[in-house]
mmCIF file of C-alpha atoms and ligand atoms in Angstrom:
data_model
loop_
_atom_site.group_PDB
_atom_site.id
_atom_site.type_symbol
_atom_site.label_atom_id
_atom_site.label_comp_id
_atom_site.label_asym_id
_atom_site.label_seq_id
_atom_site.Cartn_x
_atom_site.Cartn_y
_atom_site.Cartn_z
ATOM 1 C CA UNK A 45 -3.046 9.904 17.357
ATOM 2 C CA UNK A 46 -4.106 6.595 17.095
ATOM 3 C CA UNK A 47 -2.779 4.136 13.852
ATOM 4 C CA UNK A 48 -3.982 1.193 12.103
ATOM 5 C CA UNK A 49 -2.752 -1.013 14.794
ATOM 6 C CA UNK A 50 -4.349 0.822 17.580
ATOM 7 C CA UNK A 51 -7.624 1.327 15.466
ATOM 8 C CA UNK A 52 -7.547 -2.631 14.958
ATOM 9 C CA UNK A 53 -6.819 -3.425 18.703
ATOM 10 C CA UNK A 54 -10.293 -1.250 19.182
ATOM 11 C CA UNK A 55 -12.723 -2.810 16.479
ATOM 12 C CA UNK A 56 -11.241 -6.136 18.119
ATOM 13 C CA UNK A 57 -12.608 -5.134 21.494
ATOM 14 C CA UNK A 58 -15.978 -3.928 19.851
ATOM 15 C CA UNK A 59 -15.683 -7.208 17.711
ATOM 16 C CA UNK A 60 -16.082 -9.418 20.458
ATOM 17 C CA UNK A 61 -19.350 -8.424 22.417
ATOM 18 C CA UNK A 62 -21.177 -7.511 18.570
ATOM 19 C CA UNK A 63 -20.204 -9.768 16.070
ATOM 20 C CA UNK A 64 -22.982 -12.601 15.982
ATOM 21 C CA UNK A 65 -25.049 -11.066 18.198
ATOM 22 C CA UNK A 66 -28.770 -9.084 17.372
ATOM 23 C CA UNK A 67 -28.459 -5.428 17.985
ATOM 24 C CA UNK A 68 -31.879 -4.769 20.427
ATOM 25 C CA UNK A 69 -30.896 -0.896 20.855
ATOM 26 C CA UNK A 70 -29.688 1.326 18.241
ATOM 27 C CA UNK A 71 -29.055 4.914 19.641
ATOM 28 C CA UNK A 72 -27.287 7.816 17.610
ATOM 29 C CA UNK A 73 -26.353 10.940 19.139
ATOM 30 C CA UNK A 74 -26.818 13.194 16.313
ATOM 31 C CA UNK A 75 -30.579 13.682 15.277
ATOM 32 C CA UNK A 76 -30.128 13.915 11.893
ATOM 33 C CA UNK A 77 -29.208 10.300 11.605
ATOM 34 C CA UNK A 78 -31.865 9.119 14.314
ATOM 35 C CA UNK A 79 -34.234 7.688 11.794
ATOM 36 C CA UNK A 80 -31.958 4.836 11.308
ATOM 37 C CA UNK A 81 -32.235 3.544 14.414
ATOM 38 C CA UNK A 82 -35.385 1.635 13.549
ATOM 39 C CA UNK A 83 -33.588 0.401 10.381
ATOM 40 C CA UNK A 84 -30.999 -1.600 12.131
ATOM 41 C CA UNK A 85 -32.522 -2.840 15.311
ATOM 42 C CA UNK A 86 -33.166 -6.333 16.147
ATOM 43 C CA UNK A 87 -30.426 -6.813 13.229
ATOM 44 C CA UNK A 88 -27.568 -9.624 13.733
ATOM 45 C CA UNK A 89 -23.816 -7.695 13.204
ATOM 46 C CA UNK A 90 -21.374 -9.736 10.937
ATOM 47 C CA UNK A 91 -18.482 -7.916 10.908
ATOM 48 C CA UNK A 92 -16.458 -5.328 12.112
ATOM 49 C CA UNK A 93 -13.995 -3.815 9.503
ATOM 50 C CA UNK A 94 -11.542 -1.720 9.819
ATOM 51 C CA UNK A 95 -10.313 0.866 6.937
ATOM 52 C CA UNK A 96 -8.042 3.463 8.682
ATOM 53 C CA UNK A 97 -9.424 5.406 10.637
ATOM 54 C CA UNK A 98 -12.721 4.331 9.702
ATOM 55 C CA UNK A 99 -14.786 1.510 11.648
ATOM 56 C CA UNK A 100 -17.833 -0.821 9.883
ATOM 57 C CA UNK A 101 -20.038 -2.039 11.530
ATOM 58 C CA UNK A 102 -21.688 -4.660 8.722
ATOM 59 C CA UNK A 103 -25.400 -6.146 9.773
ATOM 60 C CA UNK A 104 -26.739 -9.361 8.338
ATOM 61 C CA UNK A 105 -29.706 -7.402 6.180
ATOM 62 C CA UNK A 106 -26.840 -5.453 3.779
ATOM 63 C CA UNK A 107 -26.559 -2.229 5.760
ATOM 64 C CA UNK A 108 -23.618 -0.938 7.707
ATOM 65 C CA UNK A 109 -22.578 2.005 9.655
ATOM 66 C CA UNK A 110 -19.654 3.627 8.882
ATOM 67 C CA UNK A 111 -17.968 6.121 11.566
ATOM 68 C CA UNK A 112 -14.661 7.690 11.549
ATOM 69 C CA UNK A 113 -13.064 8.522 14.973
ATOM 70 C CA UNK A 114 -11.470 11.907 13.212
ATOM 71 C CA UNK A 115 -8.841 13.289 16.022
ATOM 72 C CA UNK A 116 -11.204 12.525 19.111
ATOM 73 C CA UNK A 117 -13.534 9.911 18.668
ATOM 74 C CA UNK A 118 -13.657 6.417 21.214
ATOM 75 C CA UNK A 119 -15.230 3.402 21.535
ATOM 76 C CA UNK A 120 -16.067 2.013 25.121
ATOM 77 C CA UNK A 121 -17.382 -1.246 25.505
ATOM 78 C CA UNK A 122 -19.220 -2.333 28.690
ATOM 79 C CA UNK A 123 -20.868 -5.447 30.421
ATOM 80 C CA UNK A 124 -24.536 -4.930 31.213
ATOM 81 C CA UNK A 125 -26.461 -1.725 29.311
ATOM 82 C CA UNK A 126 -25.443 0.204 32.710
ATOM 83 C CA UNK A 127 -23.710 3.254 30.664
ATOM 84 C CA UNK A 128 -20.797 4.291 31.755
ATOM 85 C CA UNK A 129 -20.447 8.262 33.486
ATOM 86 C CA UNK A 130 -18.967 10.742 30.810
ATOM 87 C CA UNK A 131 -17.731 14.400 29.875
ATOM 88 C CA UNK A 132 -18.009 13.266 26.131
ATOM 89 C CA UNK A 133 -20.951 13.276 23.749
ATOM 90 C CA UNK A 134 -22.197 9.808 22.806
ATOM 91 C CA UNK A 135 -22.938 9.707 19.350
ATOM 92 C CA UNK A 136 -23.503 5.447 19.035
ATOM 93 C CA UNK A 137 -24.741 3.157 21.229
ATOM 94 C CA UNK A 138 -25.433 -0.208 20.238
ATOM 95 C CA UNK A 139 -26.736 -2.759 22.986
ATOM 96 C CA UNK A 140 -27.005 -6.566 22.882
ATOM 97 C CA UNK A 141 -28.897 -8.861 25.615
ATOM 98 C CA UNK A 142 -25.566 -8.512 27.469
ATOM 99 C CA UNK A 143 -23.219 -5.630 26.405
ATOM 100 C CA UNK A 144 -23.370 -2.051 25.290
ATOM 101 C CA UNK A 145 -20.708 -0.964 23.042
ATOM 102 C CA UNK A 146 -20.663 2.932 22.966
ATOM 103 C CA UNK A 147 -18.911 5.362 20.386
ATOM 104 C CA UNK A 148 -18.079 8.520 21.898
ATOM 105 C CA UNK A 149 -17.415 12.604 19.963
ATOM 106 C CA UNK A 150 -17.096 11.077 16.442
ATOM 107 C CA UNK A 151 -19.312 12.851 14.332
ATOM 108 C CA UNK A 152 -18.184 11.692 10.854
ATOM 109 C CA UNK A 153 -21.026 8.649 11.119
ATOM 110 C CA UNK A 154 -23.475 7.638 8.769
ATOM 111 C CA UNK A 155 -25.742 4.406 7.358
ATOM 112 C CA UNK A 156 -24.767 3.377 3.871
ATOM 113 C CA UNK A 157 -26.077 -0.005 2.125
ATOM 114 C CA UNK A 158 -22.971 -2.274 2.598
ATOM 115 C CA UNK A 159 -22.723 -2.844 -1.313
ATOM 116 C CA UNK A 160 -21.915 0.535 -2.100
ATOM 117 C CA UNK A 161 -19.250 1.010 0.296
ATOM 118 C CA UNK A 162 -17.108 1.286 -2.198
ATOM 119 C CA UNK A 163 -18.235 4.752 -3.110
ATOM 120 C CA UNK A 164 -18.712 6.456 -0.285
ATOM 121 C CA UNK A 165 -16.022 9.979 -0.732
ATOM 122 C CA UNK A 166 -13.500 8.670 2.074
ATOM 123 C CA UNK A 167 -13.444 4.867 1.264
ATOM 124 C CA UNK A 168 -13.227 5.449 -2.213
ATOM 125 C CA UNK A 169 -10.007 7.627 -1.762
ATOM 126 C CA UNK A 170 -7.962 5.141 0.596
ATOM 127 C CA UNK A 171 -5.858 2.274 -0.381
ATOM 128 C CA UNK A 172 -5.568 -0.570 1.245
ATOM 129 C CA UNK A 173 -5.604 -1.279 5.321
ATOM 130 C CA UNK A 174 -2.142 -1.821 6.630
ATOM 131 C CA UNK A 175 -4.122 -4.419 9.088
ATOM 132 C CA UNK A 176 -5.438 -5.887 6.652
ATOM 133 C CA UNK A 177 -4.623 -9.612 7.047
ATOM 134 C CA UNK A 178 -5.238 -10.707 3.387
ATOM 135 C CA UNK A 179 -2.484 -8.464 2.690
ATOM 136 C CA UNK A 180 0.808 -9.402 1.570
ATOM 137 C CA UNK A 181 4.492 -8.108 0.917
ATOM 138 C CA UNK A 182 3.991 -8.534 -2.973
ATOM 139 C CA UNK A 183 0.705 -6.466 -2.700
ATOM 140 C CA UNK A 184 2.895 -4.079 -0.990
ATOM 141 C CA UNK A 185 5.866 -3.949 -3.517
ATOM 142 C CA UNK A 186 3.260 -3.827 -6.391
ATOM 143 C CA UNK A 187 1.574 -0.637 -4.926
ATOM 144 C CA UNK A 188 5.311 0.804 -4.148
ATOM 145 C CA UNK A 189 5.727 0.427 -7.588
ATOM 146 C CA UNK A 190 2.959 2.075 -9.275
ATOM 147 C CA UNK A 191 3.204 5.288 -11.397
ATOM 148 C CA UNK A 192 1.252 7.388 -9.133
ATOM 149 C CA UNK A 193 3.390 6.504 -5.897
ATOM 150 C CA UNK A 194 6.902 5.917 -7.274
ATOM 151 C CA UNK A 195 7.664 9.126 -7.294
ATOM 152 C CA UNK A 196 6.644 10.502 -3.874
ATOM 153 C CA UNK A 197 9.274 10.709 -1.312
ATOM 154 C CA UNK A 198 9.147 7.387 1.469
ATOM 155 C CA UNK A 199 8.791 10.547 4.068
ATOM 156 C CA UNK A 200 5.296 11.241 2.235
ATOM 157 C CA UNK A 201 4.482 7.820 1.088
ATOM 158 C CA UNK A 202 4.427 6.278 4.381
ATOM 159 C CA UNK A 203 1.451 9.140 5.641
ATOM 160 C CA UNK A 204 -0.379 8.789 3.005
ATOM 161 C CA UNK A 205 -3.724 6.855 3.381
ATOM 162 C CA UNK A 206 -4.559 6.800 -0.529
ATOM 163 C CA UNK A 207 -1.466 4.255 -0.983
ATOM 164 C CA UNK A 208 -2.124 2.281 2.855
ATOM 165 C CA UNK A 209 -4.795 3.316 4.585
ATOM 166 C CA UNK A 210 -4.037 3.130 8.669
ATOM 167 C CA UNK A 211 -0.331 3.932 8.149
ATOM 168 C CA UNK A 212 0.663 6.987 10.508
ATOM 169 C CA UNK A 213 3.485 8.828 11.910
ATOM 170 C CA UNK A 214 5.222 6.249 14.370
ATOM 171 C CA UNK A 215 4.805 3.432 11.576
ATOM 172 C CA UNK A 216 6.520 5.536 9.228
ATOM 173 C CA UNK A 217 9.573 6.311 11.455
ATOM 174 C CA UNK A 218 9.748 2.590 12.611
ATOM 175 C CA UNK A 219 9.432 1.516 9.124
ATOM 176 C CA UNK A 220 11.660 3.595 7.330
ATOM 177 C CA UNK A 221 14.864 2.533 9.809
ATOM 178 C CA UNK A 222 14.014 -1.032 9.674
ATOM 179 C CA UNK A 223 14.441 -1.089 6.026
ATOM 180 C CA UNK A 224 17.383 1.038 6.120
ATOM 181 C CA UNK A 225 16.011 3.574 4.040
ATOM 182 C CA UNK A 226 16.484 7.476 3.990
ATOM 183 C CA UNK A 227 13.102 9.262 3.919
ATOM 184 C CA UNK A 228 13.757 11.665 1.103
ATOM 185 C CA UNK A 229 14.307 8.391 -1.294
ATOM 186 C CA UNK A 230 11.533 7.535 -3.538
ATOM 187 C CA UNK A 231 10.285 4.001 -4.419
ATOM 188 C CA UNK A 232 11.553 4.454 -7.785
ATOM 189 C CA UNK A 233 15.367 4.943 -7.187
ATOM 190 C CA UNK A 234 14.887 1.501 -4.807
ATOM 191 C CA UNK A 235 16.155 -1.650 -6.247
ATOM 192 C CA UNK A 236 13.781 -4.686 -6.223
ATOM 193 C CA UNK A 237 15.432 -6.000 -3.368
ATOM 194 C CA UNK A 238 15.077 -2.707 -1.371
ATOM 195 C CA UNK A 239 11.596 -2.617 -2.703
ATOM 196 C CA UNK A 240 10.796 -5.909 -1.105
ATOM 197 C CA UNK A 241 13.280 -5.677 2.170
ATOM 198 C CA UNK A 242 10.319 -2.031 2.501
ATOM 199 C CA UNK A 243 7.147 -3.901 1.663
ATOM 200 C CA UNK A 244 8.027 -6.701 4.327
ATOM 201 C CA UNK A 245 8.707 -4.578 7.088
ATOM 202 C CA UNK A 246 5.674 -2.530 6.572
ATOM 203 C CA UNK A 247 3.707 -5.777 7.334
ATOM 204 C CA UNK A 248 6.208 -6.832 9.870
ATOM 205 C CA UNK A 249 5.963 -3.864 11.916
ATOM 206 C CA UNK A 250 2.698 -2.985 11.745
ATOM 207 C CA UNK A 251 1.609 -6.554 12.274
ATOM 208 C CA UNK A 252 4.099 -6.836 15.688
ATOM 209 C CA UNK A 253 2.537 -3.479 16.987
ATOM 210 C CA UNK A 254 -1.238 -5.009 16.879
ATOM 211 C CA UNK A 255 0.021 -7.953 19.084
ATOM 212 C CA UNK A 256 2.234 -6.065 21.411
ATOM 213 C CA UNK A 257 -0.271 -3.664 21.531
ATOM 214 C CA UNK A 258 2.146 -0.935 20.161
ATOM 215 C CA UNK A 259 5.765 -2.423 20.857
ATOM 216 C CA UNK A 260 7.525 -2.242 17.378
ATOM 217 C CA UNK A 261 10.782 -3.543 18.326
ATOM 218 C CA UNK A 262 11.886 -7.282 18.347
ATOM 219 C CA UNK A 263 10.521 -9.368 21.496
ATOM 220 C CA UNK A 264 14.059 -10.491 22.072
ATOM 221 C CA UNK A 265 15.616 -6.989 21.598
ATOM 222 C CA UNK A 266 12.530 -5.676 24.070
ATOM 223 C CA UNK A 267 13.127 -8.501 26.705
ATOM 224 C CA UNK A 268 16.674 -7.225 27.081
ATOM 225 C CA UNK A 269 16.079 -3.336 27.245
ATOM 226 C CA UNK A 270 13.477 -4.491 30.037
ATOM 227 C CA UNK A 271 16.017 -6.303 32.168
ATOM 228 C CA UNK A 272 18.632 -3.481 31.838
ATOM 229 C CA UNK A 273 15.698 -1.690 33.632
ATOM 230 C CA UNK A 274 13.707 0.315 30.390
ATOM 231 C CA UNK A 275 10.381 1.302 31.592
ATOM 232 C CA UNK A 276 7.489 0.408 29.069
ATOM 233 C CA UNK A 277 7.571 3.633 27.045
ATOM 234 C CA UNK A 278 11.472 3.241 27.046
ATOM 235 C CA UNK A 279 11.339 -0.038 25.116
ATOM 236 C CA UNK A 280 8.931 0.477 22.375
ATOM 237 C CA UNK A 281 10.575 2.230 19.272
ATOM 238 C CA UNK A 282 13.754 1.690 17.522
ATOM 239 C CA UNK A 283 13.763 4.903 16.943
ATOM 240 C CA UNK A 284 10.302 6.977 17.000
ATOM 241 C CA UNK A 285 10.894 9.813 19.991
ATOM 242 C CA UNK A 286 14.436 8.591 20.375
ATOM 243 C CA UNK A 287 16.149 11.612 19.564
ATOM 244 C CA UNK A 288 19.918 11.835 20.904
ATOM 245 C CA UNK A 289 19.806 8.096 21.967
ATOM 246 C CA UNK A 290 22.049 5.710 20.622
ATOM 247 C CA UNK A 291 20.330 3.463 17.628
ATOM 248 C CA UNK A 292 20.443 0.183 18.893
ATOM 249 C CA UNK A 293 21.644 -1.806 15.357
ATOM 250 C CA UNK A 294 24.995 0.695 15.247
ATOM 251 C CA UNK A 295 25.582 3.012 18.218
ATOM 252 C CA UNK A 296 24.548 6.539 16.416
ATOM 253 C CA UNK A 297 22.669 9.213 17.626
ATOM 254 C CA UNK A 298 19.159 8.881 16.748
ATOM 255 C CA UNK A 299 17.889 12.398 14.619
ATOM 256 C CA UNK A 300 14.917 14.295 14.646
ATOM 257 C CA UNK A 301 13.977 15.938 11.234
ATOM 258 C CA UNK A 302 10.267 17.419 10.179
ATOM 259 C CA UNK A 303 9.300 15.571 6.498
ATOM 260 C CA UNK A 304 5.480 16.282 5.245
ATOM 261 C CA UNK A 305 4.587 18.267 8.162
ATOM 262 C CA UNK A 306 5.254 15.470 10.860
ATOM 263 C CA UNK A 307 7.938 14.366 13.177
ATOM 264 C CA UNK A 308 10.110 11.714 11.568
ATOM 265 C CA UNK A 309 13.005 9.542 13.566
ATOM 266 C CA UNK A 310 16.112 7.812 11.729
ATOM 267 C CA UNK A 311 19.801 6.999 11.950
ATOM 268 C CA UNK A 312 21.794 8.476 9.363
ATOM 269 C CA UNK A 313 24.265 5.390 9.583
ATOM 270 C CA UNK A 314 21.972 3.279 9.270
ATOM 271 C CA UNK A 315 19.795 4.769 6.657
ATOM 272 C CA UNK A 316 22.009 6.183 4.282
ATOM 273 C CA UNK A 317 21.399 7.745 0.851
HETATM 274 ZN ZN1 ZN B 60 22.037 2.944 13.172
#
């Protein structure tokens, strides 16, 4: 399941054939939202915005359409308005004079004035994006701190979108080891400078997985693994899906335990209570 870095790397790609440019064709899939088509055509997009797992697509006249890709939903973006062959449904298409960018079996999609954003029922319940790149560590170790999230467990924390929105399983595991923290911990037993070590590896791995395009370990540490012969999906995590294998900071078997209903990776050496 995609996370806020893959979700980022996406908008990016629809980013650069909308933003700037005058929408000519407006298409949605779904008929109860067709009469907005006529609302937003010949309309300049602004922005793209990312907020989880939900997209924004911000037009110049203060609307925007929001659409969450749920489990399933994709984004395709192609030269030309030539539409590419599919199985899926298309529920968005939005053309330019020279590119078509297509949203494919989302249905969570609707057209909300962009002032009001701020109520709609699933951006009013989630905190913060984790790709967010006005965000800082201090934001971070603020929110860690807060009554309503110092007492949930990291393992539950680091899922939930209400305290960072686009934070997801792989993130968490990744996260969690970097700081050298055990999962059942909870912000409030941290000291400040465990709180802060956290807060700047959240942004530091999240951050690194955008530009690698989902590589969370060091570019020196991945260099190496590469030339000892590690294919691609070898080399990514230090220790998401690396049950059994030897951590790479102190030689321990990597476990596998199930916290909040998910898969979660660590190093009991390394992150000890
Ligand atoms: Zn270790």
């Amino acid at each position: 399941m995609p996370e806020g870095p893959e979700i980022r790397r996406a908008a990016d790609s629809v980013a650069k054939v909308l933003v700037g440019e005058t929408v000519n064709t407006v298409r949605f899939g779904l008929p109860r939202l067709r009469h907005n088509s006529s609302r937003l055509r010949g309309h300049r997009v602004t922005a793209i915005e990312t907020r989880g797992k939900a997209l924004l697509t911000h037009f110049e006249h203060g609307y925007s359409i929001y659409s969450h890709n749920q489990l399933y939903g994709v984004w395709r973006v192609v030269k030309g308005h030539k539409l590419p062959k599919s199985n899926r449904s298309m529920r968005l298409l939005l053309q330019t004079q020279t590119h078509s960018a297509i949203l494919y079996s989302a249905s969570d999609i609707c057209v909300w004035p962009t002032p009001e954003l701020s109520e709609h029922p699933f951006l009013s319940r989630i905190g913060p994006d984790i790709m967010d790149p006005t965000l800082n560590w201090k934001d971070i170790a603020a929110r860690l701190a807060e009554q309503k999230f110092a007492g949930k467990t990291l393992a539950a924390l680091y899922l939930d979108q209400a305290f960072l929105a686009g934070n997801g399983n792989y993130l968490r595991s990744e996260i969690l080891h970097r700081a050298n923290l055990p999962p059942s911990w909870r912000p409030r037993d941290l000291s400040r400078g465990d709180i802060g070590k956290l807060a700047r590896e959240t942004l530091v791995i999240s951050r690194r997985s955008y530009e690698s395009g989902g590589i969370t370990v060091a570019p020196r540490l991945e260099a190496t693994l590469k030339r000892q012969g590690a294919r691609r999906g070898q080399r990514r995590f230090y220790v998401f899906g690396r049950e059994g294998l030897p951590c790479y900071q102190c030689g321990t078997r990597i476990e596998r335990v199930d916290l909040a209903g998910r898969r979660l990776y660590l190093c009991h050496s390394c992150q000890q209570a």
